[in-house]
Amino acid sequence: PLPDHGVYTVFVKLDNTKLELLHPLGEKSPIQGFLDKKPGGGMHHICLEVDDIKKAIQSLQGKIRTLTPEHMIGAHGKPVVFLHPKDCGGVLVELEEASSAQQHALLPLDMF
């Protein structure tokens, strides 16, 4: 359980992919509205790693809106920010700052 995020979380690690399975923690969980609209479940969001969350947010200004003005600490204990689904083809996108050991396979900032 992650009470600060309002979810129960299970992580499944594969070679180059991590799946995050979410279950609402109480009626005020941020994913409860999603599940109310899709009782069968589904993909809530995708997460992409970036090397520097602050630079990523700066590079998005004027192009893609973020849901919060500043990054926050996500379920993995790393800085994250969510991008507005209306600016991302209807998909909720999370950017997560990778640890320095993982920075060899990150997305370039200029792709946004």
Coordinates of N, CA and C in Angstrom, one line a residue:
P1 N 0.8 -1.2 0.0 CA 0.0 0.0 0.0 C 0.9 1.3 0.0
L2 N 0.4 2.2 -0.8 CA 1.1 3.5 -0.9 C 0.1 4.6 -0.5
P3 N -0.2 4.9 0.8 CA -1.3 5.8 1.1 C -1.1 7.2 0.6
D4 N 0.2 7.7 0.4 CA 0.4 9.0 -0.1 C -0.1 9.1 -1.6
H5 N -0.1 8.0 -2.3 CA -0.6 8.0 -3.7 C -2.0 7.4 -3.8
G6 N -2.6 6.9 -2.8 CA -3.9 6.4 -2.8 C -4.1 5.1 -3.6
V7 N -3.0 4.3 -3.6 CA -3.1 3.0 -4.3 C -2.3 1.9 -3.6
Y8 N -2.7 0.7 -3.9 CA -1.9 -0.5 -3.7 C -1.1 -0.7 -5.0
T9 N 0.2 -1.0 -4.9 CA 1.0 -1.1 -6.1 C 1.8 -2.4 -6.0
V10 N 1.9 -3.1 -7.2 CA 2.7 -4.3 -7.4 C 3.6 -4.0 -8.6
F11 N 4.9 -4.2 -8.5 CA 5.8 -4.0 -9.6 C 6.2 -5.3 -10.2
V12 N 6.2 -5.5 -11.5 CA 6.7 -6.7 -12.2 C 7.8 -6.2 -13.1
K13 N 9.0 -6.7 -12.8 CA 10.2 -6.3 -13.5 C 10.6 -7.3 -14.6
L14 N 10.8 -6.8 -15.8 CA 11.2 -7.7 -16.9 C 12.6 -7.1 -17.4
D15 N 13.2 -7.7 -18.4 CA 14.5 -7.3 -18.8 C 14.6 -5.7 -19.0
N16 N 13.8 -5.1 -19.8 CA 13.9 -3.7 -20.0 C 12.6 -3.0 -19.8
T17 N 11.7 -3.6 -19.0 CA 10.4 -3.1 -18.8 C 9.9 -3.3 -17.4
K18 N 9.2 -2.4 -16.8 CA 8.6 -2.6 -15.5 C 7.1 -2.3 -15.7
L19 N 6.3 -3.3 -15.2 CA 4.9 -3.1 -15.2 C 4.5 -2.7 -13.7
E20 N 3.6 -1.8 -13.6 CA 3.1 -1.3 -12.3 C 1.6 -1.6 -12.3
L21 N 1.2 -2.5 -11.4 CA -0.2 -2.9 -11.3 C -0.8 -2.1 -10.1
L22 N -1.9 -1.4 -10.4 CA -2.5 -0.5 -9.4 C -3.9 -1.0 -9.0
H23 N -4.2 -0.8 -7.7 CA -5.5 -1.0 -7.1 C -5.8 0.1 -6.2
P24 N -7.1 0.7 -6.3 CA -7.4 1.8 -5.5 C -7.3 1.5 -4.0
L25 N -6.8 2.5 -3.2 CA -6.7 2.4 -1.8 C -7.7 3.4 -1.2
G26 N -9.0 3.0 -1.1 CA -10.0 3.8 -0.6 C -10.8 4.5 -1.8
E27 N -11.9 5.1 -1.5 CA -12.8 5.7 -2.5 C -12.2 6.9 -3.1
K28 N -11.3 7.6 -2.4 CA -10.7 8.8 -2.9 C -9.4 8.6 -3.7
S29 N -9.1 7.4 -4.0 CA -7.9 7.0 -4.8 C -8.0 7.7 -6.2
P30 N -6.9 8.3 -6.7 CA -6.9 9.0 -8.0 C -7.2 8.0 -9.1
I31 N -7.1 6.7 -9.0 CA -7.4 5.8 -10.1 C -8.9 5.3 -10.0
Q32 N -9.6 5.7 -8.9 CA -11.0 5.2 -8.8 C -11.9 5.7 -9.9
G33 N -11.7 7.0 -10.3 CA -12.5 7.5 -11.4 C -12.3 6.8 -12.7
F34 N -11.0 6.4 -12.9 CA -10.7 5.7 -14.1 C -11.4 4.3 -14.1
L35 N -11.4 3.6 -12.9 CA -12.0 2.3 -12.9 C -13.5 2.4 -12.9
D36 N -14.1 3.5 -12.4 CA -15.5 3.7 -12.5 C -15.9 3.8 -14.0
K37 N -15.1 4.4 -14.8 CA -15.4 4.5 -16.2 C -15.1 3.3 -17.0
K38 N -14.2 2.5 -16.5 CA -13.7 1.2 -17.1 C -13.7 0.1 -16.1
P39 N -14.9 -0.4 -15.7 CA -15.0 -1.4 -14.7 C -14.1 -2.7 -14.9
G40 N -13.8 -2.9 -16.2 CA -13.0 -4.1 -16.5 C -11.5 -3.8 -16.4
G41 N -11.2 -2.6 -16.0 CA -9.8 -2.2 -15.9 C -9.2 -1.8 -17.3
G42 N -7.9 -1.7 -17.3 CA -7.2 -1.2 -18.5 C -5.9 -0.5 -18.2
M43 N -5.3 0.0 -19.2 CA -4.1 0.7 -19.0 C -4.4 2.1 -18.6
H44 N -3.8 2.5 -17.4 CA -4.1 3.8 -16.8 C -3.1 4.8 -17.4
H45 N -1.8 4.5 -17.5 CA -0.8 5.4 -18.0 C 0.4 4.7 -18.4
I46 N 1.3 5.4 -19.2 CA 2.6 4.8 -19.5 C 3.7 5.8 -18.9
C47 N 4.8 5.2 -18.6 CA 5.9 6.0 -17.9 C 7.1 5.9 -18.8
L48 N 7.8 7.0 -19.0 CA 9.0 7.1 -19.8 C 10.1 7.7 -18.9
E49 N 11.3 7.1 -18.9 CA 12.4 7.6 -18.1 C 13.1 8.7 -18.8
V50 N 13.5 9.8 -18.1 CA 14.3 10.9 -18.6 C 15.5 11.1 -17.7
D51 N 16.5 11.7 -18.2 CA 17.7 11.8 -17.4 C 17.6 13.0 -16.4
D52 N 16.8 14.0 -16.6 CA 16.7 15.1 -15.7 C 15.3 15.7 -15.8
I53 N 14.5 15.4 -14.7 CA 13.1 15.8 -14.7 C 12.9 17.3 -14.9
K54 N 13.7 18.1 -14.3 CA 13.6 19.6 -14.4 C 13.8 20.0 -15.8
K55 N 14.8 19.5 -16.5 CA 15.1 19.9 -17.9 C 14.0 19.4 -18.8
A56 N 13.4 18.2 -18.5 CA 12.3 17.7 -19.3 C 11.1 18.6 -19.2
I57 N 10.8 19.0 -17.9 CA 9.6 19.9 -17.8 C 9.9 21.2 -18.5
Q58 N 11.1 21.8 -18.4 CA 11.4 23.0 -19.2 C 11.3 22.8 -20.7
S59 N 11.7 21.7 -21.2 CA 11.6 21.5 -22.6 C 10.2 21.3 -23.1
L60 N 9.3 21.0 -22.2 CA 7.9 20.8 -22.6 C 7.1 22.1 -22.6
Q61 N 7.6 23.2 -22.0 CA 6.8 24.4 -21.8 C 6.4 25.0 -23.2
G62 N 5.2 25.3 -23.3 CA 4.6 25.8 -24.5 C 4.2 24.7 -25.6
K63 N 4.5 23.5 -25.3 CA 4.2 22.3 -26.2 C 3.3 21.4 -25.5
I64 N 3.6 20.9 -24.4 CA 2.8 19.9 -23.7 C 2.6 20.3 -22.2
R65 N 1.4 20.3 -21.8 CA 1.1 20.7 -20.4 C 1.4 19.6 -19.4
T66 N 1.8 20.0 -18.2 CA 2.0 19.0 -17.2 C 0.7 19.2 -16.2
L67 N 0.4 18.1 -15.5 CA -0.8 18.2 -14.6 C -0.5 18.9 -13.3
T68 N 0.8 19.0 -13.0 CA 1.2 19.8 -11.8 C 2.4 20.7 -12.3
P69 N 2.5 21.9 -11.6 CA 3.6 22.8 -12.1 C 5.0 22.3 -11.7
E70 N 5.1 21.5 -10.7 CA 6.4 20.9 -10.3 C 6.3 19.4 -10.2
H71 N 7.5 18.8 -10.3 CA 7.5 17.3 -10.1 C 7.2 16.9 -8.7
M72 N 6.9 15.7 -8.5 CA 6.7 15.1 -7.2 C 7.4 13.8 -7.1
I73 N 7.4 13.2 -5.9 CA 8.1 11.9 -5.8 C 7.1 10.8 -6.1
G74 N 7.4 9.9 -7.0 CA 6.5 8.8 -7.4 C 6.7 7.6 -6.6
A75 N 6.0 6.5 -7.1 CA 5.9 5.3 -6.3 C 7.3 4.6 -6.2
H76 N 8.2 4.9 -7.1 CA 9.5 4.3 -7.1 C 10.5 5.1 -6.2
G77 N 10.0 6.2 -5.6 CA 10.8 7.1 -4.8 C 11.7 8.0 -5.7
K78 N 11.3 8.2 -7.0 CA 12.0 9.1 -7.9 C 11.2 10.2 -8.3
P79 N 11.8 11.4 -8.7 CA 11.0 12.5 -9.2 C 10.2 12.1 -10.5
V80 N 8.9 12.5 -10.5 CA 8.0 12.2 -11.6 C 7.1 13.5 -11.9
V81 N 6.6 13.5 -13.1 CA 5.6 14.5 -13.5 C 4.7 13.8 -14.5
F82 N 3.4 14.2 -14.5 CA 2.5 13.6 -15.4 C 2.1 14.7 -16.5
L83 N 2.0 14.2 -17.7 CA 1.7 15.1 -18.9 C 0.2 15.0 -19.1
H84 N -0.4 16.1 -19.6 CA -1.8 16.1 -19.8 C -2.2 15.2 -21.0
P85 N -3.2 14.3 -20.7 CA -3.6 13.4 -21.8 C -4.1 14.1 -23.1
K86 N -4.7 15.2 -23.0 CA -5.2 15.9 -24.2 C -4.0 16.4 -25.1
D87 N -2.8 16.5 -24.5 CA -1.6 16.9 -25.3 C -0.8 15.7 -25.7
C88 N -1.3 14.5 -25.3 CA -0.5 13.3 -25.6 C -1.4 12.2 -26.3
G89 N -2.3 12.7 -27.2 CA -3.1 11.7 -27.9 C -4.1 11.0 -27.1
G90 N -4.5 11.5 -25.9 CA -5.4 10.9 -25.1 C -4.8 9.9 -24.1
V91 N -3.5 9.9 -24.0 CA -2.8 8.9 -23.1 C -2.2 9.7 -22.0
L92 N -2.4 9.3 -20.7 CA -1.7 9.9 -19.6 C -0.3 9.4 -19.6
V93 N 0.7 10.3 -19.6 CA 2.1 9.9 -19.7 C 2.8 10.5 -18.4
E94 N 3.6 9.6 -17.8 CA 4.4 10.0 -16.7 C 5.8 10.0 -17.1
L95 N 6.5 11.0 -16.7 CA 8.0 11.1 -16.9 C 8.6 10.8 -15.6
E96 N 9.6 9.9 -15.5 CA 10.3 9.6 -14.3 C 11.8 9.8 -14.5
E97 N 12.4 10.5 -13.5 CA 13.8 10.7 -13.6 C 14.5 9.4 -13.2
A98 N 15.4 8.9 -14.1 CA 16.1 7.7 -13.9 C 17.3 7.9 -13.0
S99 N 17.7 6.9 -12.3 CA 18.9 6.9 -11.5 C 20.1 7.0 -12.5
S100 N 21.2 7.5 -12.0 CA 22.4 7.6 -12.9 C 22.8 6.2 -13.5
A101 N 22.6 5.1 -12.8 CA 23.0 3.8 -13.3 C 22.1 3.4 -14.5
Q102 N 20.9 4.0 -14.6 CA 20.0 3.6 -15.7 C 20.0 4.5 -16.9
Q103 N 20.8 5.6 -16.9 CA 20.7 6.6 -17.9 C 21.3 6.3 -19.3
H104 N 21.7 5.1 -19.5 CA 22.2 4.7 -20.8 C 21.2 4.5 -21.9
A105 N 19.9 4.3 -21.5 CA 18.9 4.0 -22.5 C 17.7 5.0 -22.4
L106 N 18.0 6.2 -22.2 CA 16.9 7.2 -22.0 C 16.4 7.8 -23.2
L107 N 15.2 8.4 -23.2 CA 14.7 9.1 -24.3 C 15.3 10.5 -24.4
P108 N 15.7 11.0 -25.6 CA 16.2 12.3 -25.7 C 15.1 13.4 -25.4
L109 N 15.5 14.4 -24.7 CA 14.6 15.5 -24.4 C 13.9 16.1 -25.6
D110 N 14.7 16.2 -26.7 CA 14.2 16.9 -27.9 C 13.1 16.1 -28.6
M111 N 12.8 14.9 -28.2 CA 11.7 14.1 -28.9 C 10.3 14.7 -28.5
F112 N 10.2 15.5 -27.5 CA 8.9 16.1 -27.1 C 8.6 17.3 -27.9

